[in-house]
Amino acid sequence: MNKIYFVFAFCAWGLISCGGSSSDSSTTETVAETKPTQEEPKEEKPQVHPGMGIYKTYCQVCHQANGEGVPGMNPPLTQTEYVLGEKERIIGIVLNGLSGEIQVKGETYNNVMASHSFLTDQQIANVLSFVRSSFGNDADAVTPEEVAAVRASSGN
Amino acid sequence: MYLKHIFKIAYLLLISSFFYSCDKQSTDSETTSNVSNLPVADKDNGGIELPTGFGAVTVAESVGKARHLTVDNNGNIYIKLRKLENDKGVIVLADTTGDGKFDVKSGFADYVGTGVHLYNGYLYVSSDTSVYRYKLENSLVPEGAVPETIVSGFPTQRSHEAKSLAFDNAGHMYVNVGAPSNACMETARTPGSPGLDPCPQLEFQAGIWQFDANKPNQVHQVDGHRYATGIRNSVALEWNTSANSLYAVQHGRDQLSNLFSEFYNDEQSAELPSEEFLKISDGDDFGWPYCYYDHFQDKKILAPEYGGDGKKTGRCENVVPPILTFPAHWAPNDLLFYTGDMFPEKYKNGAFIAFHGSWNRGPYAQKGYSVVFVPFKDGMPSGEWEQFATGFAGADSVMSTSDAKHRPMGLAQGPDGSIYISDSVEGKIWRVLYYDEKLASLD
């Protein structure tokens, strides 16, 4: 009897102290997190982005699993001007490759990225959409039509 | 089994009695006074792990993106940078108070690069396309010194551009000129592209060039002698005086599975090829781009760009093999033959190699990020390599290169026999000292 009472008291204390400390940030987070599921399932993101596999196979070796690149060698893909900027330019980089001195986030890179024109329009659209929505990036998707247009104009 | 235990106990007794006697007469014993003259090691050895009896002092932090370094007879440290710090490409550190912390910082040189080396009263420094030297006055580079150009005209290249330096005892300077590509493909790093045959890059790159160390204004393609060829990139380059020979540790090629998925899976690509420890004689050809070394099959294998399938050896059968191999992609970036008296006997003339750590083992964890030791006898490895300094990355598992807090880059030996290690990420500099077994057993 005594024991049970003690357990109850302990639990209650736990609840109070937890509730107290979470009032600022974590409660709001929980609300924000649970909201989409309460609404409609269509908000759920697909578990694996269709561009993730292509990223792993063709980009990750140089730009790394976290998109941070390799210091002095391969530039990051995290909120860079290139990744978030005009879509034509980033599509062109994947199609034609890139070389020569560039500035990315205040660091100079002067290396060679090969052309990836062997990827299909759909694959390039997927991988760029993945990059533009991963690693803290939040930019809109790239469509296969946009890739096709750049490919046609660059003869690749 | 039983016997082994008896030995163990006897051994322990022996050791403890030794310490006991040492303690009693320690006040004037030589070891103790030597040890007490050394700067006190940082409690956590500056965040790295070392074998028993060794300790490390953080001599400086945040000097910049450090490449190679060298230490003069007065203990001043010269560090070459990959990015200018306050417009300086070489940083000089001095410990004026003798407490082991370096309190004076100055700099010179308006170019970035990798190599920095003392030789015959000069400090030799390389950019990615030239080698310069500064005459030392009162063993320092005087303020405003204008360097002499020793060699210029190395090709501008976008990868493997580091010009590491080594010097022999006969007045020659050796310079690494890395390959400007991964495997000399017709179309660089493009799946299935064949290799150029012969590879035109071998003419003035992918090898070691020898120059007159004392002659100003030499030009690479005119005055240089191609001492060795078929080396993809050897940032780790050193002359071994006791063996009277040049040694290098090569960065092996990468992306086997990305480029040739029909022959290699990702795991093979992460584990192949070997990083090769090379003993170099004049005229040697180590096989790049046609061949790479496979330490599982223990032989040079024909590269897939040249008709290889992961097994064929083809034209690689007579290529000079490495004297030792290391795991793939660890990125050996400096080599030091230990000639000091501070470390225990086993380290004498042995090789320390700084591995910068991999970037190209994905999707598997990145590895390397350590300094290893290789015992040597008569100019050849006399045993297995072992880890010497670890923990630089500051993480148990590095999935992406940028997860590594520090990456060991350069190695140098101080006049007292301690060794210095530079870090390319934050520019931390460690000095590794040997105290002794006794001190180590006390803490």
Coordinates of C-alpha atoms in Angstrom, one line a residue:
Chain A
M1 CA 0.0 0.0 0.0
N2 CA 2.7 2.4 1.0
K3 CA 4.8 1.4 -1.9
I4 CA 2.0 2.1 -4.4
Y5 CA 1.4 5.4 -2.9
F6 CA 5.0 6.3 -3.2
V7 CA 5.1 5.2 -6.9
F8 CA 2.1 7.4 -7.6
A9 CA 3.7 10.4 -5.9
F10 CA 6.8 9.9 -7.8
C11 CA 5.0 9.7 -11.1
A12 CA 3.0 12.8 -10.3
W13 CA 6.2 14.7 -9.5
G14 CA 7.7 13.5 -12.8
L15 CA 4.7 14.7 -14.7
I16 CA 4.7 18.1 -13.1
S17 CA 8.4 18.7 -13.5
C18 CA 8.3 17.5 -17.1
G19 CA 5.3 19.7 -17.9
G20 CA 6.9 22.6 -16.3
S21 CA 10.1 22.5 -18.2
S22 CA 8.6 21.8 -21.6
S23 CA 6.2 24.7 -21.6
D24 CA 8.5 26.9 -23.8
S25 CA 9.7 25.0 -26.8
S26 CA 8.9 21.4 -26.8
T27 CA 5.2 21.7 -26.4
T28 CA 5.0 23.9 -29.4
E29 CA 7.1 21.5 -31.3
T30 CA 4.9 18.6 -30.5
V31 CA 1.9 20.5 -31.6
A32 CA 3.6 21.5 -34.9
E33 CA 4.7 17.9 -35.4
T34 CA 1.4 16.2 -34.8
K35 CA -0.7 18.7 -36.8
P36 CA -0.1 17.3 -40.3
T37 CA -1.1 13.7 -39.3
Q38 CA -4.2 15.0 -37.7
E39 CA -5.2 16.6 -41.0
E40 CA -4.8 14.7 -44.2
P41 CA -2.3 11.9 -45.0
K42 CA -1.4 13.6 -48.4
E43 CA 0.8 16.0 -46.4
E44 CA 3.1 13.1 -45.5
K45 CA 6.3 13.2 -47.4
P46 CA 7.3 10.0 -49.2
Q47 CA 9.7 8.0 -47.1
V48 CA 12.5 8.1 -49.7
H49 CA 12.8 10.9 -52.1
P50 CA 13.1 9.6 -55.6
G51 CA 16.3 11.6 -56.1
M52 CA 18.0 10.3 -53.1
G53 CA 19.3 7.1 -54.7
I54 CA 20.7 9.0 -57.6
Y55 CA 22.4 11.4 -55.2
K56 CA 24.0 8.5 -53.3
T57 CA 25.2 6.8 -56.5
Y58 CA 26.4 9.9 -58.5
C59 CA 26.9 12.8 -56.2
Q60 CA 27.6 11.7 -52.6
V61 CA 31.1 10.5 -53.2
C62 CA 32.2 14.1 -53.8
H63 CA 29.6 16.2 -52.1
Q64 CA 29.3 13.8 -49.1
A65 CA 26.4 12.3 -47.2
N66 CA 25.6 15.6 -45.4
G67 CA 26.0 17.7 -48.5
E68 CA 28.9 19.6 -46.9
G69 CA 31.5 18.7 -49.6
V70 CA 35.2 18.2 -48.9
P71 CA 37.2 21.2 -47.7
G72 CA 39.3 22.7 -50.4
M73 CA 38.2 20.2 -52.9
N74 CA 34.5 19.7 -53.5
P75 CA 32.1 22.6 -52.6
P76 CA 29.1 22.2 -50.3
L77 CA 25.5 22.0 -51.5
T78 CA 24.1 23.5 -48.3
Q79 CA 22.3 26.8 -49.0
T80 CA 24.7 27.8 -51.7
E81 CA 24.0 30.4 -54.3
Y82 CA 24.2 27.7 -57.0
V83 CA 21.8 25.3 -55.4
L84 CA 19.2 27.8 -54.4
G85 CA 19.6 30.1 -57.4
E86 CA 18.4 29.9 -61.0
K87 CA 17.4 26.4 -62.0
E88 CA 19.0 26.7 -65.5
R89 CA 22.4 27.2 -63.9
I90 CA 22.3 24.2 -61.6
I91 CA 20.8 22.0 -64.4
G92 CA 23.6 23.2 -66.6
I93 CA 26.2 22.2 -64.0
V94 CA 24.9 18.6 -63.8
L95 CA 24.6 18.4 -67.6
N96 CA 27.9 20.0 -68.6
G97 CA 30.0 19.7 -65.5
L98 CA 31.9 22.6 -64.1
S99 CA 35.5 23.7 -63.8
G100 CA 37.6 26.7 -63.0
E101 CA 37.7 28.9 -60.0
I102 CA 34.4 29.4 -58.2
Q103 CA 33.4 31.0 -54.9
V104 CA 31.1 29.0 -52.7
K105 CA 30.2 30.3 -49.2
G106 CA 33.3 32.4 -49.1
E107 CA 35.7 29.6 -50.0
T108 CA 37.5 29.3 -53.3
Y109 CA 37.2 26.0 -55.3
N110 CA 39.2 25.3 -58.4
N111 CA 38.5 21.7 -59.3
V112 CA 36.7 19.7 -62.0
M113 CA 33.2 18.3 -61.8
A114 CA 32.4 15.9 -64.7
S115 CA 29.4 16.2 -66.9
H116 CA 26.5 14.0 -65.8
S117 CA 24.6 14.2 -69.1
F118 CA 24.3 10.4 -69.1
L119 CA 21.6 10.7 -66.5
T120 CA 18.0 11.0 -68.0
D121 CA 16.0 14.2 -67.7
Q122 CA 13.9 12.5 -65.1
Q123 CA 16.9 11.4 -63.0
I124 CA 18.4 14.9 -63.1
A125 CA 15.1 16.5 -62.2
N126 CA 14.8 14.1 -59.3
V127 CA 18.4 14.5 -57.9
L128 CA 18.2 18.3 -58.2
S129 CA 14.8 18.3 -56.5
F130 CA 16.3 16.2 -53.8
V131 CA 19.3 18.5 -53.4
R132 CA 17.1 21.6 -53.4
S133 CA 15.0 20.2 -50.5
S134 CA 17.7 18.5 -48.4
F135 CA 20.7 19.6 -46.3
G136 CA 18.7 22.5 -45.0
N137 CA 17.7 23.7 -48.5
D138 CA 14.2 24.7 -49.2
A139 CA 13.7 25.5 -52.9
D140 CA 11.1 24.3 -55.3
A141 CA 11.5 21.1 -57.4
V142 CA 13.0 20.8 -60.8
T143 CA 10.9 19.2 -63.6
P144 CA 12.1 16.9 -66.4
E145 CA 10.8 19.5 -68.9
E146 CA 13.1 22.1 -67.4
V147 CA 16.0 19.7 -67.7
A148 CA 15.0 18.9 -71.3
A149 CA 15.0 22.6 -72.2
V150 CA 18.5 23.2 -70.9
R151 CA 19.7 20.0 -72.6
A152 CA 18.3 21.1 -75.9
S153 CA 19.9 24.5 -75.7
S154 CA 23.3 23.2 -74.7
G155 CA 23.4 20.4 -77.2
N156 CA 23.9 17.7 -74.6
Chain B
M1 CA 48.7 -21.0 -20.2
Y2 CA 49.8 -21.5 -16.6
L3 CA 53.4 -20.7 -17.5
K4 CA 52.3 -17.5 -19.2
H5 CA 50.7 -16.4 -16.0
I6 CA 53.9 -17.0 -14.0
F7 CA 55.8 -15.0 -16.5
K8 CA 53.3 -12.2 -16.3
I9 CA 53.5 -12.1 -12.5
A10 CA 57.3 -12.2 -12.6
Y11 CA 57.3 -9.4 -15.1
L12 CA 55.0 -7.2 -13.0
L13 CA 57.2 -7.8 -9.9
L14 CA 60.3 -6.9 -11.9
I15 CA 58.7 -3.7 -13.2
S16 CA 57.3 -2.6 -9.9
S17 CA 60.7 -3.2 -8.2
F18 CA 62.3 -1.1 -10.9
F19 CA 59.9 1.7 -10.3
Y20 CA 60.4 1.4 -6.6
S21 CA 64.1 1.8 -6.8
C22 CA 63.7 4.6 -9.3
D23 CA 61.4 6.5 -6.9
K24 CA 63.9 6.2 -4.1
Q25 CA 66.7 7.8 -5.9
S26 CA 64.8 9.9 -8.3
T27 CA 65.9 13.3 -7.3
D28 CA 69.0 13.3 -9.3
S29 CA 68.4 10.5 -11.8
E30 CA 68.9 11.5 -15.3
T31 CA 65.5 10.3 -16.7
T32 CA 63.6 12.2 -14.2
S33 CA 65.4 15.5 -14.7
N34 CA 65.0 15.1 -18.5
V35 CA 61.3 14.5 -18.1
S36 CA 60.8 17.4 -15.8
N37 CA 62.4 19.7 -18.3
L38 CA 59.7 18.8 -20.8
P39 CA 56.6 20.9 -21.0
V40 CA 53.7 19.3 -19.2
A41 CA 51.4 17.4 -21.5
D42 CA 47.8 18.6 -21.8
K43 CA 45.5 16.6 -19.6
D44 CA 43.7 15.3 -22.6
N45 CA 46.7 15.3 -24.9
G46 CA 45.0 18.0 -26.9
G47 CA 42.2 15.6 -27.8
I48 CA 44.3 12.9 -29.4
E49 CA 45.2 9.4 -28.2
L50 CA 48.8 8.2 -28.0
P51 CA 50.7 5.0 -26.9
T52 CA 51.6 4.7 -23.2
G53 CA 54.4 7.0 -22.1
F54 CA 53.7 9.6 -24.8
G55 CA 51.9 12.9 -24.2
A56 CA 50.9 15.9 -26.4
V57 CA 50.9 19.6 -25.9
T58 CA 48.7 21.9 -27.9
V59 CA 51.3 24.4 -29.0
A60 CA 48.9 26.6 -31.1
E61 CA 45.3 26.7 -32.2
S62 CA 43.6 28.2 -35.2
V63 CA 46.7 29.2 -37.2
G64 CA 44.8 28.7 -40.4
K65 CA 44.3 25.9 -43.0
A66 CA 47.7 24.3 -42.3
R67 CA 49.6 22.1 -44.8
H68 CA 53.2 21.0 -44.2
L69 CA 55.3 22.4 -41.4
T70 CA 59.0 22.3 -40.3
V71 CA 60.8 23.1 -37.1
D72 CA 64.3 24.8 -37.0
N73 CA 67.1 24.1 -34.5
N74 CA 65.8 26.8 -32.2
G75 CA 62.4 25.2 -32.1
N76 CA 60.6 27.8 -34.2
I77 CA 57.8 26.4 -36.3
Y78 CA 57.1 27.3 -39.9
I79 CA 53.7 26.3 -41.2
K80 CA 52.5 26.5 -44.8
L81 CA 48.9 27.4 -45.4
R82 CA 46.3 26.5 -48.1
K83 CA 44.5 29.8 -47.6
L84 CA 46.1 33.2 -46.7
E85 CA 45.7 34.4 -43.1
N86 CA 46.1 38.2 -42.9
D87 CA 47.7 38.0 -46.3
K88 CA 50.3 35.6 -45.2
G89 CA 51.0 32.1 -46.7
V90 CA 53.6 31.0 -44.1
I91 CA 53.0 31.3 -40.4
V92 CA 56.0 31.4 -37.9
L93 CA 55.5 30.4 -34.3
A94 CA 58.0 30.9 -31.5
D95 CA 58.1 29.9 -27.9
T96 CA 60.0 32.7 -26.3
T97 CA 59.3 31.8 -22.7
G98 CA 60.1 28.1 -23.0
D99 CA 56.8 26.9 -21.5
G100 CA 55.9 24.9 -24.5
K101 CA 53.1 27.3 -25.6
F102 CA 54.0 29.3 -28.6
D103 CA 53.5 32.9 -28.0
V104 CA 54.9 34.8 -31.0
K105 CA 53.2 34.6 -34.3
S106 CA 54.4 36.3 -37.5
G107 CA 54.2 35.5 -41.1
F108 CA 55.4 36.1 -44.7
A109 CA 54.8 34.9 -48.3
D110 CA 51.8 36.1 -50.3
Y111 CA 51.0 32.7 -51.9
V112 CA 49.3 29.5 -50.7
G113 CA 50.7 26.0 -51.2
T114 CA 51.9 22.9 -49.3
G115 CA 55.7 22.5 -49.1
V116 CA 57.9 24.0 -46.5
H117 CA 61.4 22.6 -45.8
L118 CA 64.7 23.7 -44.2
Y119 CA 67.8 22.9 -46.2
N120 CA 71.4 24.3 -46.0
G121 CA 70.5 27.6 -44.3
Y122 CA 67.5 28.3 -46.5
L123 CA 63.8 27.8 -46.0
Y124 CA 62.2 26.3 -49.2
V125 CA 58.5 27.0 -49.7
S126 CA 56.3 25.9 -52.5
S127 CA 53.2 27.4 -54.1
D128 CA 51.2 25.1 -56.4
T129 CA 53.3 26.1 -59.4
S130 CA 56.7 27.2 -58.1
V131 CA 59.4 26.6 -55.4
Y132 CA 61.0 29.5 -53.7
R133 CA 63.7 29.8 -51.0
Y134 CA 64.5 32.4 -48.3
K135 CA 67.9 32.8 -46.9
L136 CA 67.9 32.6 -43.1
E137 CA 69.6 35.3 -41.1
N138 CA 70.2 34.5 -37.4
S139 CA 68.2 31.4 -38.3
L140 CA 65.1 33.5 -39.1
V141 CA 63.5 34.6 -42.3
P142 CA 64.2 38.4 -42.2
E143 CA 61.2 40.7 -42.4
G144 CA 60.4 41.8 -45.9
A145 CA 62.7 39.1 -47.4
V146 CA 62.3 38.6 -51.1
P147 CA 62.6 35.0 -52.1
E148 CA 64.7 33.5 -54.8
T149 CA 62.7 31.4 -57.3
I150 CA 64.3 28.0 -57.5
V151 CA 61.8 26.4 -59.9
S152 CA 58.8 27.8 -61.7
G153 CA 56.5 26.6 -64.5
F154 CA 54.8 23.6 -62.9
P155 CA 51.5 23.1 -64.8
T156 CA 48.5 24.7 -63.3
Q157 CA 46.2 21.9 -62.3
R158 CA 42.9 21.6 -60.5
S159 CA 43.5 18.5 -58.6
H160 CA 46.6 17.0 -56.9
E161 CA 48.3 20.3 -57.2
A162 CA 50.4 20.1 -54.0
K163 CA 54.1 20.5 -54.5
S164 CA 55.6 18.6 -51.6
L165 CA 59.4 18.8 -51.3
A166 CA 62.3 16.6 -50.2
F167 CA 66.1 17.0 -50.3
D168 CA 68.9 14.5 -50.5
N169 CA 72.5 14.9 -49.2
A170 CA 73.9 15.5 -52.7
G171 CA 72.3 18.9 -53.4
H172 CA 69.1 17.7 -55.1
M173 CA 65.6 18.8 -54.5
Y174 CA 62.6 16.4 -55.3
V175 CA 59.2 17.7 -56.1
N176 CA 55.9 15.9 -56.3
V177 CA 53.9 16.7 -59.4
G178 CA 50.6 14.9 -59.0
A179 CA 48.4 13.6 -61.8
P180 CA 45.8 16.2 -63.0
S181 CA 43.1 13.5 -63.0
N182 CA 41.8 10.4 -61.3
A183 CA 42.8 7.8 -63.9
C184 CA 43.6 9.6 -67.1
M185 CA 40.1 8.9 -68.6
E186 CA 39.3 10.3 -72.1
T187 CA 36.4 12.2 -70.4
A188 CA 37.3 12.8 -66.7
R189 CA 35.4 10.9 -64.0
T190 CA 32.7 9.8 -66.5
P191 CA 31.3 6.2 -66.1
G192 CA 32.8 3.8 -68.6
S193 CA 35.1 6.3 -70.3
P194 CA 38.3 4.5 -71.5
G195 CA 41.8 5.7 -70.4
L196 CA 44.0 7.6 -72.8
D197 CA 46.8 5.3 -74.0
P198 CA 49.5 6.3 -73.7
C199 CA 48.5 8.7 -71.0
P200 CA 49.9 12.1 -72.1
Q201 CA 49.8 13.4 -68.5
L202 CA 52.8 11.2 -67.6
E203 CA 55.1 13.5 -69.6
F204 CA 55.2 16.3 -67.1
Q205 CA 53.0 15.1 -64.3
A206 CA 52.2 12.0 -62.2
G207 CA 55.7 11.6 -60.9
I208 CA 58.6 13.0 -58.9
W209 CA 60.9 15.6 -60.5
Q210 CA 64.5 16.2 -59.4
F211 CA 66.2 19.6 -59.5
D212 CA 69.4 21.2 -58.4
A213 CA 68.5 22.5 -55.0
N214 CA 70.9 25.5 -55.3
K215 CA 70.2 26.8 -58.8
P216 CA 67.8 29.7 -59.1
N217 CA 65.4 30.1 -62.0
Q218 CA 65.0 26.6 -63.2
V219 CA 61.9 25.7 -65.2
H220 CA 60.1 22.5 -64.6
Q221 CA 59.8 21.2 -68.2
V222 CA 63.4 22.4 -69.2
D223 CA 65.6 21.7 -66.2
G224 CA 63.7 19.0 -64.3
H225 CA 64.7 15.4 -64.4
R226 CA 61.8 13.0 -64.2
Y227 CA 63.1 10.9 -61.3
A228 CA 60.1 8.5 -61.0
T229 CA 56.8 8.2 -62.9
G230 CA 53.5 6.5 -62.6
I231 CA 52.7 8.0 -59.2
R232 CA 49.2 9.5 -59.0
N233 CA 50.0 11.9 -56.1
S234 CA 52.4 11.7 -53.3
V235 CA 52.0 14.6 -50.9
A236 CA 53.9 12.4 -48.5
L237 CA 57.5 12.6 -49.8
E238 CA 60.7 12.3 -47.9
W239 CA 64.4 11.5 -48.2
N240 CA 65.7 8.9 -45.8
T241 CA 69.3 9.7 -44.9
S242 CA 70.1 6.4 -43.3
A243 CA 68.9 4.5 -46.3
N244 CA 70.1 7.1 -48.7
S245 CA 66.9 6.8 -50.7
L246 CA 63.7 8.6 -51.6
Y247 CA 60.3 7.4 -50.2
A248 CA 56.7 8.4 -50.9
V249 CA 53.2 7.3 -50.0
Q250 CA 50.8 7.4 -52.8
H251 CA 47.1 8.4 -52.9
G252 CA 45.5 5.6 -54.8
R253 CA 42.8 6.3 -57.5
D254 CA 39.1 6.3 -56.5
Q255 CA 35.5 5.9 -57.7
L256 CA 35.9 2.3 -59.0
S257 CA 32.2 1.5 -58.4
N258 CA 30.8 4.9 -59.6
L259 CA 32.8 4.6 -62.9
F260 CA 32.8 0.8 -63.4
S261 CA 29.8 -0.6 -61.6
E262 CA 30.0 -3.8 -63.8
F263 CA 33.2 -4.8 -62.1
Y264 CA 33.1 -3.3 -58.6
N265 CA 30.5 -2.9 -55.9
D266 CA 30.5 0.0 -53.4
E267 CA 32.2 -2.0 -50.8
Q268 CA 35.1 -2.9 -53.2
S269 CA 35.3 0.7 -54.2
A270 CA 35.6 1.7 -50.6
E271 CA 38.3 -0.9 -49.8
L272 CA 40.3 -0.6 -53.1
P273 CA 43.0 0.2 -54.1
S274 CA 45.8 0.3 -51.5
E275 CA 47.5 3.5 -50.5
E276 CA 51.1 2.5 -51.5
F277 CA 54.3 3.1 -49.6
L278 CA 57.0 3.4 -52.2
K279 CA 60.8 3.2 -52.1
I280 CA 61.9 5.1 -55.1
S281 CA 65.0 4.7 -57.3
D282 CA 65.9 6.9 -60.2
G283 CA 63.8 5.7 -63.2
D284 CA 61.2 3.8 -61.4
D285 CA 57.7 3.4 -62.8
F286 CA 54.9 2.6 -60.4
G287 CA 52.2 2.1 -63.0
W288 CA 49.6 4.9 -62.7
P289 CA 47.1 5.2 -64.5
Y290 CA 47.4 1.7 -66.0
C291 CA 47.7 -0.2 -62.8
Y292 CA 46.7 0.0 -59.1
Y293 CA 47.6 -2.2 -56.2
D294 CA 45.1 -4.6 -54.6
H295 CA 46.2 -5.7 -51.1
F296 CA 43.7 -8.5 -51.0
Q297 CA 45.1 -10.2 -54.1
D298 CA 48.6 -8.8 -53.2
K299 CA 49.4 -7.6 -56.7
K300 CA 49.2 -4.8 -59.2
I301 CA 45.9 -5.0 -61.1
L302 CA 45.1 -3.6 -64.6
A303 CA 42.9 -0.5 -64.2
P304 CA 39.3 -0.8 -65.6
E305 CA 40.0 2.2 -67.9
Y306 CA 42.6 0.0 -69.6
G307 CA 40.7 -3.2 -70.0
G308 CA 40.9 -4.5 -66.5
D309 CA 38.1 -6.3 -64.7
G310 CA 39.3 -6.3 -61.1
K311 CA 41.4 -9.4 -61.7
K312 CA 43.5 -9.2 -64.8
T313 CA 47.1 -8.1 -64.3
G314 CA 48.0 -7.6 -68.0
R315 CA 50.7 -5.0 -68.5
C316 CA 51.1 -4.5 -64.7
E317 CA 53.1 -7.6 -64.1
N318 CA 56.5 -6.0 -64.0
V319 CA 55.6 -2.7 -62.4
V320 CA 57.5 -1.9 -59.2
P321 CA 55.4 -3.0 -56.2
P322 CA 55.0 -1.0 -53.0
I323 CA 57.1 -1.9 -49.9
L324 CA 53.9 -1.8 -47.7
T325 CA 50.3 -1.0 -48.3
F326 CA 47.6 0.8 -46.3
P327 CA 43.8 0.7 -46.5
A328 CA 42.2 2.5 -49.4
H329 CA 41.6 6.3 -49.5
W330 CA 43.1 7.2 -46.2
A331 CA 45.0 10.0 -47.9
P332 CA 48.7 9.9 -46.8
N333 CA 49.7 13.5 -46.6
D334 CA 53.1 13.5 -44.9
L335 CA 56.0 11.2 -44.2
L336 CA 58.7 11.6 -41.5
F337 CA 61.6 9.3 -40.8
Y338 CA 62.3 9.5 -37.1
T339 CA 66.0 10.4 -36.3
G340 CA 65.5 11.8 -32.8
D341 CA 66.7 10.4 -29.5
M342 CA 63.6 11.2 -27.4
F343 CA 61.4 8.3 -28.4
P344 CA 62.1 4.7 -27.4
E345 CA 64.6 2.7 -29.5
K346 CA 61.9 1.0 -31.7
Y347 CA 61.0 4.3 -33.3
K348 CA 64.6 5.1 -34.5
N349 CA 64.7 5.4 -38.3
G350 CA 61.1 4.3 -38.5
A351 CA 58.4 6.1 -40.5
F352 CA 55.5 8.2 -39.2
I353 CA 52.8 8.8 -41.8
A354 CA 50.0 11.4 -41.4
F355 CA 46.8 10.2 -43.0
H356 CA 44.5 13.2 -43.8
G357 CA 41.4 10.9 -43.8
S358 CA 39.2 9.8 -46.6
W359 CA 36.4 11.5 -48.5
N360 CA 35.8 8.8 -51.1
R361 CA 34.7 5.7 -49.2
G362 CA 31.0 6.6 -49.3
P363 CA 28.4 5.2 -48.8
Y364 CA 30.6 3.6 -46.0
A365 CA 32.1 5.5 -43.1
Q366 CA 35.1 7.7 -43.9
K367 CA 38.4 6.5 -42.4
G368 CA 42.1 7.4 -41.8
Y369 CA 42.4 10.6 -39.8
S370 CA 45.4 9.3 -37.8
V371 CA 49.2 9.2 -37.7
V372 CA 50.6 5.7 -38.1
F373 CA 54.1 4.3 -37.3
V374 CA 56.0 1.8 -39.4
P375 CA 59.2 0.2 -37.9
F376 CA 62.2 0.2 -40.3
K377 CA 65.4 -1.8 -40.6
D378 CA 67.9 -1.3 -43.3
G379 CA 65.6 0.9 -45.3
M380 CA 62.7 -1.5 -45.3
P381 CA 59.7 -1.9 -43.1
S382 CA 60.6 -4.5 -40.4
G383 CA 57.1 -5.1 -39.1
E384 CA 53.5 -4.3 -39.3
W385 CA 52.3 -0.7 -39.3
E386 CA 50.5 0.4 -36.1
Q387 CA 48.3 3.4 -35.1
F388 CA 50.4 6.0 -33.3
A389 CA 48.1 9.0 -32.9
T390 CA 44.3 8.8 -33.2
G391 CA 41.2 10.6 -32.2
F392 CA 41.8 13.7 -34.5
A393 CA 38.3 13.4 -36.0
G394 CA 36.7 13.8 -32.5
A395 CA 33.9 11.4 -33.5
D396 CA 33.6 7.6 -33.4
S397 CA 32.3 7.5 -36.9
V398 CA 32.8 10.0 -39.7
M399 CA 30.2 9.6 -42.4
S400 CA 31.0 12.9 -44.2
T401 CA 34.5 14.4 -44.3
S402 CA 33.3 17.6 -42.7
D403 CA 32.3 15.6 -39.6
A404 CA 36.0 15.4 -38.7
K405 CA 37.0 18.1 -36.2
H406 CA 40.6 17.8 -37.2
R407 CA 42.5 16.2 -40.0
P408 CA 46.2 15.4 -39.5
M409 CA 48.2 16.9 -42.4
G410 CA 51.9 17.7 -41.8
L411 CA 54.6 16.1 -39.6
A412 CA 57.9 17.6 -38.4
Q413 CA 60.6 16.6 -35.9
G414 CA 61.8 19.2 -33.4
P415 CA 65.5 19.5 -32.3
D416 CA 64.8 17.6 -29.1
G417 CA 63.2 14.7 -30.9
S418 CA 59.6 15.5 -30.2
I419 CA 57.3 15.5 -33.2
Y420 CA 54.8 18.1 -34.4
I421 CA 51.5 17.5 -36.2
S422 CA 49.5 20.1 -38.1
D423 CA 45.7 20.0 -38.6
S424 CA 44.2 21.3 -41.9
V425 CA 40.7 22.0 -40.5
E426 CA 41.2 24.5 -37.7
G427 CA 45.0 24.8 -37.7
K428 CA 45.7 23.2 -34.4
I429 CA 49.3 22.2 -33.9
W430 CA 50.3 19.4 -31.5
R431 CA 53.7 18.5 -30.1
V432 CA 54.1 14.9 -29.2
L433 CA 56.6 14.1 -26.5
Y434 CA 57.8 10.9 -24.9
Y435 CA 57.9 11.2 -21.1
D436 CA 58.7 7.6 -20.0
E437 CA 57.0 4.5 -18.8
K438 CA 57.4 5.5 -15.2
L439 CA 55.5 8.8 -15.6
A440 CA 52.8 7.1 -17.6
S441 CA 52.3 4.4 -15.0
L442 CA 51.7 7.1 -12.4
D443 CA 48.6 8.6 -13.9

